[in-house]
PDB file of C-alpha atoms in Angstrom:
ATOM      1  CA  MET A   1      12.107  22.826-120.262  1.00 46.00           C
ATOM      2  CA  ASN A   2      15.100  22.719-117.884  1.00 48.00           C
ATOM      3  CA  ILE A   3      14.780  22.325-114.125  1.00 48.00           C
ATOM      4  CA  SER A   4      17.430  24.086-112.020  1.00 54.00           C
ATOM      5  CA  PHE A   5      17.879  25.987-108.779  1.00 62.00           C
ATOM      6  CA  ASN A   6      17.232  29.206-110.717  1.00 61.00           C
ATOM      7  CA  SER A   7      13.724  28.018-111.562  1.00 59.00           C
ATOM      8  CA  LYS A   8      13.110  26.924-107.946  1.00 55.00           C
ATOM      9  CA  ALA A   9      14.410  30.034-106.184  1.00 53.00           C
ATOM     10  CA  ALA A  10      11.035  31.625-105.386  1.00 58.00           C
ATOM     11  CA  SER A  11       9.623  28.455-103.777  1.00 57.00           C
ATOM     12  CA  TYR A  12      12.812  27.132-102.167  1.00 55.00           C
ATOM     13  CA  GLU A  13      12.319  28.538 -98.661  1.00 57.00           C
ATOM     14  CA  GLN A  14       8.774  27.175 -98.467  1.00 64.00           C
ATOM     15  CA  ASN A  15       9.692  23.655 -99.610  1.00 52.00           C
ATOM     16  CA  ALA A  16      13.187  23.119 -98.152  1.00 56.00           C
ATOM     17  CA  LEU A  17      11.814  21.633 -94.920  1.00 66.00           C
ATOM     18  CA  VAL A  18      14.477  19.014 -94.238  1.00 79.00           C
ATOM     19  CA  GLN A  19      17.308  21.385 -95.149  1.00 81.00           C
ATOM     20  CA  LYS A  20      16.040  23.911 -92.586  1.00 81.00           C
ATOM     21  CA  THR A  21      15.776  21.298 -89.831  1.00 83.00           C
ATOM     22  CA  ALA A  22      19.302  20.041 -90.464  1.00 89.00           C
ATOM     23  CA  SER A  23      20.650  23.601 -90.572  1.00 92.00           C
ATOM     24  CA  GLU A  24      19.581  24.133 -86.955  1.00 93.00           C
ATOM     25  CA  VAL A  25      21.702  21.159 -85.904  1.00 94.00           C
ATOM     26  CA  LEU A  26      24.698  22.475 -87.832  1.00 96.00           C
ATOM     27  CA  LEU A  27      24.263  25.977 -86.380  1.00 96.00           C
ATOM     28  CA  GLY A  28      24.394  24.439 -82.917  1.00 96.00           C
ATOM     29  CA  LEU A  29      27.595  22.581 -83.748  1.00 97.00           C
ATOM     30  CA  MET A  30      29.309  25.680 -85.111  1.00 98.00           C
ATOM     31  CA  SER A  31      28.560  27.918 -82.078  1.00 97.00           C
ATOM     32  CA  ILE A  32      29.090  31.132 -84.041  1.00 98.00           C
ATOM     33  CA  LYS A  33      30.358  33.906 -81.766  1.00 98.00           C
ATOM     34  CA  ASP A  34      29.600  37.608 -81.908  1.00 97.00           C
ATOM     35  CA  GLY A  35      32.176  39.387 -84.041  1.00 98.00           C
ATOM     36  CA  GLU A  36      33.091  36.376 -86.169  1.00 99.00           C
ATOM     37  CA  ASP A  37      33.155  36.724 -89.947  1.00 99.00           C
ATOM     38  CA  VAL A  38      31.140  33.980 -91.646  1.00 99.00           C
ATOM     39  CA  LEU A  39      30.871  32.597 -95.184  1.00 99.00           C
ATOM     40  CA  ASP A  40      27.642  30.747 -95.991  1.00 98.00           C
ATOM     41  CA  LEU A  41      28.735  28.447 -98.803  1.00 98.00           C
ATOM     42  CA  GLY A  42      25.793  27.630-101.066  1.00 96.00           C
ATOM     43  CA  CYS A  43      23.425  29.997 -99.281  1.00 95.00           C
ATOM     44  CA  GLY A  44      20.424  29.427-101.546  1.00 93.00           C
ATOM     45  CA  SER A  45      17.714  31.999-100.943  1.00 91.00           C
ATOM     46  CA  GLY A  46      19.396  33.196 -97.757  1.00 95.00           C
ATOM     47  CA  SER A  47      17.030  32.015 -95.006  1.00 93.00           C
ATOM     48  CA  VAL A  48      19.845  30.540 -92.893  1.00 95.00           C
ATOM     49  CA  THR A  49      22.269  33.306 -93.880  1.00 97.00           C
ATOM     50  CA  ARG A  50      19.919  35.848 -92.343  1.00 96.00           C
ATOM     51  CA  LYS A  51      19.881  33.848 -89.098  1.00 95.00           C
ATOM     52  CA  ILE A  52      23.675  33.763 -89.070  1.00 97.00           C
ATOM     53  CA  ALA A  53      23.807  37.551 -89.495  1.00 97.00           C
ATOM     54  CA  LEU A  54      21.768  37.889 -86.292  1.00 96.00           C
ATOM     55  CA  LEU A  55      24.343  35.849 -84.346  1.00 96.00           C
ATOM     56  CA  THR A  56      27.340  38.060 -85.115  1.00 97.00           C
ATOM     57  CA  ARG A  57      28.193  41.668 -85.791  1.00 96.00           C
ATOM     58  CA  GLY A  58      30.975  40.414 -88.026  1.00 98.00           C
ATOM     59  CA  MET A  59      30.819  40.272 -91.815  1.00 98.00           C
ATOM     60  CA  VAL A  60      28.472  37.609 -93.204  1.00 98.00           C
ATOM     61  CA  VAL A  61      28.736  36.707 -96.891  1.00 98.00           C
ATOM     62  CA  GLY A  62      26.377  34.314 -98.649  1.00 98.00           C
ATOM     63  CA  ILE A  63      27.461  32.841-101.962  1.00 98.00           C
ATOM     64  CA  ASP A  64      25.645  30.648-104.458  1.00 96.00           C
ATOM     65  CA  ASN A  65      26.241  29.810-108.110  1.00 93.00           C
ATOM     66  CA  SER A  66      22.550  30.358-108.919  1.00 92.00           C
ATOM     67  CA  ASP A  67      21.621  33.878-110.025  1.00 93.00           C
ATOM     68  CA  GLY A  68      18.006  33.163-109.149  1.00 92.00           C
ATOM     69  CA  MET A  69      18.841  32.128-105.594  1.00 92.00           C
ATOM     70  CA  ILE A  70      21.020  35.187-104.983  1.00 96.00           C
ATOM     71  CA  ASN A  71      18.360  37.497-106.410  1.00 95.00           C
ATOM     72  CA  GLU A  72      15.836  35.930-104.029  1.00 93.00           C
ATOM     73  CA  ALA A  73      18.261  36.268-101.105  1.00 94.00           C
ATOM     74  CA  VAL A  74      18.844  39.956-101.835  1.00 95.00           C
ATOM     75  CA  ARG A  75      15.095  40.529-102.185  1.00 93.00           C
ATOM     76  CA  ASN A  76      14.459  38.893 -98.802  1.00 91.00           C
ATOM     77  CA  ASN A  77      17.174  40.804 -96.945  1.00 89.00           C
ATOM     78  CA  CYS A  78      15.631  42.718 -94.048  1.00 83.00           C
ATOM     79  CA  GLY A  79      18.124  45.584 -93.938  1.00 86.00           C
ATOM     80  CA  GLN A  80      20.866  43.622 -92.169  1.00 90.00           C
ATOM     81  CA  THR A  81      23.909  45.821 -92.771  1.00 93.00           C
ATOM     82  CA  ASN A  82      26.501  43.123 -92.009  1.00 97.00           C
ATOM     83  CA  LEU A  83      25.110  40.821 -94.707  1.00 97.00           C
ATOM     84  CA  SER A  84      25.984  40.632 -98.404  1.00 97.00           C
ATOM     85  CA  TYR A  85      25.508  38.132-101.225  1.00 98.00           C
ATOM     86  CA  LEU A  86      27.584  37.137-104.237  1.00 97.00           C
ATOM     87  CA  VAL A  87      27.037  34.895-107.250  1.00 97.00           C
ATOM     88  CA  LYS A  88      30.136  32.724-107.087  1.00 96.00           C
ATOM     89  CA  ASP A  89      31.214  29.151-107.759  1.00 94.00           C
ATOM     90  CA  ALA A  90      32.454  27.222-104.721  1.00 95.00           C
ATOM     91  CA  GLY A  91      35.459  25.969-106.662  1.00 94.00           C
ATOM     92  CA  CYS A  92      36.639  29.516-107.421  1.00 95.00           C
ATOM     93  CA  LEU A  93      36.129  31.440-104.174  1.00 96.00           C
ATOM     94  CA  GLY A  94      39.168  33.719-104.334  1.00 96.00           C
ATOM     95  CA  PHE A  95      39.038  34.631-100.614  1.00 98.00           C
ATOM     96  CA  ILE A  96      42.268  34.646 -98.578  1.00 98.00           C
ATOM     97  CA  ASN A  97      42.295  34.520 -94.743  1.00 98.00           C
ATOM     98  CA  GLN A  98      38.932  36.301 -94.514  1.00 98.00           C
ATOM     99  CA  PHE A  99      36.565  34.133 -92.477  1.00 99.00           C
ATOM    100  CA  ASP A 100      36.399  32.663 -88.983  1.00 99.00           C
ATOM    101  CA  VAL A 101      33.625  30.267 -90.004  1.00 99.00           C
ATOM    102  CA  ILE A 102      32.495  28.588 -93.216  1.00 99.00           C
ATOM    103  CA  PHE A 103      28.966  27.206 -92.975  1.00 98.00           C
ATOM    104  CA  CYS A 104      27.905  24.662 -95.611  1.00 98.00           C
ATOM    105  CA  ASN A 105      24.384  23.267 -95.221  1.00 96.00           C
ATOM    106  CA  SER A 106      22.864  20.708 -97.628  1.00 94.00           C
ATOM    107  CA  VAL A 107      25.312  21.688-100.367  1.00 95.00           C
ATOM    108  CA  PHE A 108      28.386  19.442-100.130  1.00 98.00           C
ATOM    109  CA  GLN A 109      26.664  16.666-102.101  1.00 97.00           C
ATOM    110  CA  TRP A 110      26.618  18.962-105.162  1.00 95.00           C
ATOM    111  CA  PHE A 111      30.419  19.330-105.241  1.00 95.00           C
ATOM    112  CA  GLN A 112      31.597  16.941-107.933  1.00 91.00           C
ATOM    113  CA  ASN A 113      35.199  17.848-107.059  1.00 95.00           C
ATOM    114  CA  PRO A 114      35.046  18.288-103.265  1.00 97.00           C
ATOM    115  CA  LYS A 115      38.819  18.534-102.819  1.00 97.00           C
ATOM    116  CA  LYS A 116      38.978  21.552-105.124  1.00 97.00           C
ATOM    117  CA  VAL A 117      36.259  23.245-103.079  1.00 98.00           C
ATOM    118  CA  LEU A 118      37.938  22.388 -99.770  1.00 98.00           C
ATOM    119  CA  GLU A 119      41.270  23.780-100.934  1.00 98.00           C
ATOM    120  CA  GLN A 120      39.497  27.064-101.661  1.00 98.00           C
ATOM    121  CA  CYS A 121      37.766  26.947 -98.271  1.00 98.00           C
ATOM    122  CA  TYR A 122      41.014  26.277 -96.408  1.00 98.00           C
ATOM    123  CA  THR A 123      42.563  29.359 -98.006  1.00 98.00           C
ATOM    124  CA  ALA A 124      39.466  31.450 -97.266  1.00 98.00           C
ATOM    125  CA  LEU A 125      39.599  30.671 -93.536  1.00 99.00           C
ATOM    126  CA  LYS A 126      41.679  32.593 -91.048  1.00 98.00           C
ATOM    127  CA  SER A 127      44.237  30.592 -89.053  1.00 97.00           C
ATOM    128  CA  GLY A 128      42.262  28.588 -86.492  1.00 97.00           C
ATOM    129  CA  GLY A 129      39.038  29.106 -88.422  1.00 98.00           C
ATOM    130  CA  ARG A 130      36.535  26.307 -88.744  1.00 99.00           C
ATOM    131  CA  MET A 131      34.268  24.825 -91.385  1.00 99.00           C
ATOM    132  CA  GLY A 132      31.085  22.852 -90.802  1.00 99.00           C
ATOM    133  CA  ILE A 133      29.115  20.787 -93.279  1.00 98.00           C
ATOM    134  CA  GLN A 134      25.836  18.920 -93.223  1.00 97.00           C
ATOM    135  CA  ALA A 135      24.822  16.910 -96.278  1.00 97.00           C
ATOM    136  CA  PRO A 136      22.978  13.783 -97.376  1.00 97.00           C
ATOM    137  CA  ALA A 137      25.441  10.891 -97.515  1.00 98.00           C
ATOM    138  CA  THR A 138      25.899   7.329 -98.793  1.00 97.00           C
ATOM    139  CA  ALA A 139      24.177   5.691-101.755  1.00 93.00           C
ATOM    140  CA  LYS A 140      21.108   5.166 -99.529  1.00 96.00           C
ATOM    141  CA  TYR A 141      20.998   8.865 -98.588  1.00 97.00           C
ATOM    142  CA  CYS A 142      17.169   8.843 -98.641  1.00 97.00           C
ATOM    143  CA  PRO A 143      15.446   5.457 -99.154  1.00 97.00           C
ATOM    144  CA  THR A 144      12.237   7.140-100.338  1.00 98.00           C
ATOM    145  CA  PHE A 145      14.040   9.019-103.109  1.00 98.00           C
ATOM    146  CA  VAL A 146      16.188   5.991-103.969  1.00 98.00           C
ATOM    147  CA  ALA A 147      12.997   3.954-104.496  1.00 98.00           C
ATOM    148  CA  ALA A 148      11.542   6.706-106.682  1.00 98.00           C
ATOM    149  CA  GLU A 149      14.700   6.741-108.781  1.00 98.00           C
ATOM    150  CA  ALA A 150      14.475   2.964-109.231  1.00 98.00           C
ATOM    151  CA  LYS A 151      10.895   3.326-110.490  1.00 98.00           C
ATOM    152  CA  VAL A 152      11.996   5.882-113.092  1.00 98.00           C
ATOM    153  CA  ARG A 153      15.002   3.785-114.105  1.00 98.00           C
ATOM    154  CA  THR A 154      12.878   0.725-114.867  1.00 98.00           C
ATOM    155  CA  ASP A 155       9.698   2.242-116.320  1.00 98.00           C
ATOM    156  CA  SER A 156       9.337   1.687-120.072  1.00 98.00           C
ATOM    157  CA  ALA A 157       8.439   5.348-120.666  1.00 98.00           C
ATOM    158  CA  THR A 158      11.550   6.786-119.005  1.00 99.00           C
ATOM    159  CA  ARG A 159      14.317   4.182-118.840  1.00 98.00           C
ATOM    160  CA  GLU A 160      15.907   4.973-122.212  1.00 98.00           C
ATOM    161  CA  THR A 161      16.342   8.678-121.489  1.00 99.00           C
ATOM    162  CA  PHE A 162      17.264   8.041-117.857  1.00 99.00           C
ATOM    163  CA  SER A 163      20.079   5.748-118.986  1.00 99.00           C
ATOM    164  CA  CYS A 164      21.706   8.921-120.393  1.00 99.00           C
ATOM    165  CA  PHE A 165      21.656  10.644-116.977  1.00 98.00           C
ATOM    166  CA  ASN A 166      25.017  11.419-115.368  1.00 97.00           C
ATOM    167  CA  ARG A 167      24.630  11.689-111.608  1.00 95.00           C
ATOM    168  CA  PRO A 168      25.830  15.107-110.389  1.00 95.00           C
ATOM    169  CA  TRP A 169      26.166  14.267-106.705  1.00 96.00           C
ATOM    170  CA  PHE A 170      28.985  13.221-104.418  1.00 96.00           C
ATOM    171  CA  PHE A 171      27.857  10.781-101.736  1.00 97.00           C
ATOM    172  CA  GLY A 172      30.650   9.429 -99.533  1.00 97.00           C
ATOM    173  CA  ASP A 173      30.212   5.831 -98.376  1.00 96.00           C
ATOM    174  CA  SER A 174      31.369   6.404 -94.794  1.00 98.00           C
ATOM    175  CA  ALA A 175      32.242   9.050 -92.228  1.00 98.00           C
ATOM    176  CA  GLU A 176      35.866   8.032 -92.650  1.00 98.00           C
ATOM    177  CA  GLU A 177      35.753   8.901 -96.359  1.00 98.00           C
ATOM    178  CA  TYR A 178      34.591  12.434 -95.536  1.00 98.00           C
ATOM    179  CA  ARG A 179      37.209  12.755 -92.805  1.00 98.00           C
ATOM    180  CA  GLN A 180      39.955  11.710 -95.207  1.00 98.00           C
ATOM    181  CA  ILE A 181      38.924  14.244 -97.846  1.00 98.00           C
ATOM    182  CA  PHE A 182      39.143  17.068 -95.307  1.00 99.00           C
ATOM    183  CA  GLU A 183      42.434  15.843 -93.854  1.00 98.00           C
ATOM    184  CA  ASP A 184      43.927  15.555 -97.341  1.00 98.00           C
ATOM    185  CA  CYS A 185      43.229  19.289 -97.722  1.00 98.00           C
ATOM    186  CA  GLY A 186      45.008  20.187 -94.477  1.00 98.00           C
ATOM    187  CA  PHE A 187      42.066  20.346 -92.071  1.00 98.00           C
ATOM    188  CA  ASN A 188      41.960  18.957 -88.546  1.00 98.00           C
ATOM    189  CA  VAL A 189      38.608  17.184 -88.231  1.00 99.00           C
ATOM    190  CA  VAL A 190      37.086  17.614 -84.757  1.00 98.00           C
ATOM    191  CA  LYS A 191      33.688  16.012 -85.422  1.00 98.00           C
ATOM    192  CA  CYS A 192      32.607  13.576 -88.117  1.00 98.00           C
ATOM    193  CA  GLU A 193      29.477  11.472 -87.804  1.00 98.00           C
ATOM    194  CA  LEU A 194      26.851   9.839 -90.009  1.00 98.00           C
ATOM    195  CA  ILE A 195      23.374  10.182 -88.516  1.00 96.00           C
ATOM    196  CA  GLU A 196      20.045   8.772 -89.712  1.00 96.00           C
ATOM    197  CA  GLU A 197      17.242  11.269 -89.252  1.00 95.00           C
ATOM    198  CA  SER A 198      13.565  10.432 -89.653  1.00 95.00           C
ATOM    199  CA  ASN A 199      10.464  12.603 -89.782  1.00 94.00           C
ATOM    200  CA  LYS A 200       6.904  11.989 -90.954  1.00 96.00           C
ATOM    201  CA  TYR A 201       5.442  14.150 -93.696  1.00 96.00           C
ATOM    202  CA  SER A 202       2.413  13.930 -95.940  1.00 97.00           C
ATOM    203  CA  ALA A 203       3.025  12.524 -99.416  1.00 97.00           C
ATOM    204  CA  ASP A 204       2.494  16.009-100.864  1.00 96.00           C
ATOM    205  CA  GLN A 205       5.089  17.485 -98.501  1.00 95.00           C
ATOM    206  CA  VAL A 206       7.590  14.769 -99.400  1.00 96.00           C
ATOM    207  CA  TYR A 207       7.139  15.557-103.079  1.00 97.00           C
ATOM    208  CA  LYS A 208       7.814  19.250-102.408  1.00 94.00           C
ATOM    209  CA  ILE A 209      10.910  18.303-100.406  1.00 94.00           C
ATOM    210  CA  TYR A 210      12.060  16.203-103.363  1.00 95.00           C
ATOM    211  CA  GLN A 211      11.487  19.160-105.688  1.00 93.00           C
ATOM    212  CA  SER A 212      13.496  21.500-103.443  1.00 89.00           C
ATOM    213  CA  GLY A 213      16.639  19.398-103.851  1.00 90.00           C
ATOM    214  CA  ALA A 214      16.901  16.140-105.768  1.00 94.00           C
ATOM    215  CA  GLU A 215      14.775  17.212-108.737  1.00 95.00           C
ATOM    216  CA  ASN A 216      17.290  19.938-109.540  1.00 93.00           C
ATOM    217  CA  GLY A 217      19.670  17.147-110.494  1.00 95.00           C
ATOM    218  CA  PHE A 218      17.325  14.534-111.904  1.00 97.00           C
ATOM    219  CA  LEU A 219      15.607  16.929-114.323  1.00 97.00           C
ATOM    220  CA  ASN A 220      18.499  19.206-115.231  1.00 95.00           C
ATOM    221  CA  GLN A 221      19.496  19.136-118.904  1.00 96.00           C
ATOM    222  CA  SER A 222      23.134  19.705-117.924  1.00 95.00           C
ATOM    223  CA  PHE A 223      23.325  16.157-116.572  1.00 97.00           C
ATOM    224  CA  TYR A 224      21.890  14.364-119.612  1.00 98.00           C
ATOM    225  CA  THR A 225      23.569  13.477-122.885  1.00 98.00           C
ATOM    226  CA  VAL A 226      20.247  13.580-124.748  1.00 98.00           C
ATOM    227  CA  PRO A 227      17.630  16.365-124.888  1.00 98.00           C
ATOM    228  CA  LEU A 228      14.937  16.349-122.215  1.00 98.00           C
ATOM    229  CA  THR A 229      11.386  16.579-123.481  1.00 98.00           C
ATOM    230  CA  ASP A 230       8.374  17.982-121.674  1.00 98.00           C
ATOM    231  CA  ALA A 231       6.816  14.515-121.897  1.00 98.00           C
ATOM    232  CA  TYR A 232       9.810  12.949-120.129  1.00 98.00           C
ATOM    233  CA  ILE A 233       9.722  15.541-117.347  1.00 98.00           C
ATOM    234  CA  GLU A 234       5.967  15.126-116.890  1.00 98.00           C
ATOM    235  CA  THR A 235       6.219  11.325-116.760  1.00 99.00           C
ATOM    236  CA  PHE A 236       9.244  11.463-114.451  1.00 99.00           C
ATOM    237  CA  ARG A 237       7.312  13.608-111.995  1.00 98.00           C
ATOM    238  CA  MET A 238       4.270  11.341-112.179  1.00 99.00           C
ATOM    239  CA  LEU A 239       6.406   8.286-111.381  1.00 99.00           C
ATOM    240  CA  VAL A 240       8.060  10.026-108.435  1.00 99.00           C
ATOM    241  CA  LYS A 241       4.648  10.973-107.032  1.00 98.00           C
ATOM    242  CA  GLU A 242       3.480   7.366-107.442  1.00 98.00           C
ATOM    243  CA  ALA A 243       6.594   6.025-105.710  1.00 98.00           C
ATOM    244  CA  ILE A 244       6.119   8.389-102.781  1.00 98.00           C
ATOM    245  CA  LYS A 245       2.434   7.486-102.458  1.00 98.00           C
ATOM    246  CA  GLU A 246       3.316   3.777-102.506  1.00 98.00           C
ATOM    247  CA  GLN A 247       5.515   4.358 -99.444  1.00 97.00           C
ATOM    248  CA  SER A 248       2.848   6.205 -97.432  1.00 97.00           C
ATOM    249  CA  ASP A 249       0.916   4.647 -94.563  1.00 96.00           C
ATOM    250  CA  GLU A 250      -2.866   4.382 -94.151  1.00 95.00           C
ATOM    251  CA  PHE A 251      -2.967   8.015 -93.048  1.00 96.00           C
ATOM    252  CA  GLY A 252      -1.095   9.223 -96.122  1.00 95.00           C
ATOM    253  CA  MET A 253       2.099   9.887 -94.157  1.00 98.00           C
ATOM    254  CA  VAL A 254       5.617   8.949 -95.237  1.00 98.00           C
ATOM    255  CA  ASP A 255       8.444   8.158 -92.828  1.00 97.00           C
ATOM    256  CA  LEU A 256      11.094  10.204 -94.621  1.00 97.00           C
ATOM    257  CA  LYS A 257      14.596   9.084 -93.637  1.00 97.00           C
ATOM    258  CA  PHE A 258      17.869  10.789 -94.500  1.00 97.00           C
ATOM    259  CA  ILE A 259      21.403   9.649 -93.758  1.00 97.00           C
ATOM    260  CA  ARG A 260      23.444  12.794 -93.127  1.00 97.00           C
ATOM    261  CA  ILE A 261      27.073  13.624 -92.525  1.00 98.00           C
ATOM    262  CA  TYR A 262      27.805  16.214 -89.855  1.00 98.00           C
ATOM    263  CA  LEU A 263      31.429  17.323 -89.913  1.00 98.00           C
ATOM    264  CA  VAL A 264      33.357  20.162 -88.272  1.00 99.00           C
ATOM    265  CA  ALA A 265      36.987  20.823 -89.174  1.00 99.00           C
ATOM    266  CA  LYS A 266      39.572  23.487 -88.351  1.00 98.00           C
ATOM    267  CA  ARG A 267      42.314  25.197 -90.288  1.00 98.00           C
ATOM    268  CA  ILE A 268      45.371  24.581 -88.129  1.00 89.00           C
ATOM    269  CA  ILE A 269      47.910  26.910 -89.777  1.00 83.00           C
TER     270      ILE A 269
END
């Protein structure tokens, strides 16, 4: 068994609660204007891409490296004629001076080589175009998930296999680190801020939120140097559920915190 975004495509929109909430903040920061051409980088199943296509009569393109996500996005398209989707890797965009806006929501943490991606994005933007990102940030990106990971790392049933896990995420330690990465690629950063966001969810909801994002890394064979067994995956999930329940209050609610980077940058040439 291998867990990936392909296998989660059908349920992603239902479970990606925190990603949706953060996307509304990023949409507000980007202030997309009618007529602007927009690239949704890492569009997933297209729920936010469809919203973007309602804000502009310009061309809107959603890309994702998951076939399953793009298939789901195409299936969910409601006849919006200015909207298209492509299966494409963010490090190999191939666009030149095509977009006024690049929108990147809850995806930047998956770029193991962010500078390569940003170089492609800079080239894809028109002169004066802008790029906005929102992503979990810092090693303490989500204390609830960090605690769950610690439980898996130390449990006798999972620690040996988990020691062969290679983390796929990029988490900058500070807003300044993110700013520097963008500036190194030629961008002018106009907003860059780390924000802690907190919302209460039931333990079951928190587990679904975990499955919509983090699990696609933690239980993906691509990031292990040893084979994953069904028993390991089952035990891993059980331990995560236990860790989440241990952090719930007397009403079964969890105060789910995320540290997020919000950054807006412009192409100046």
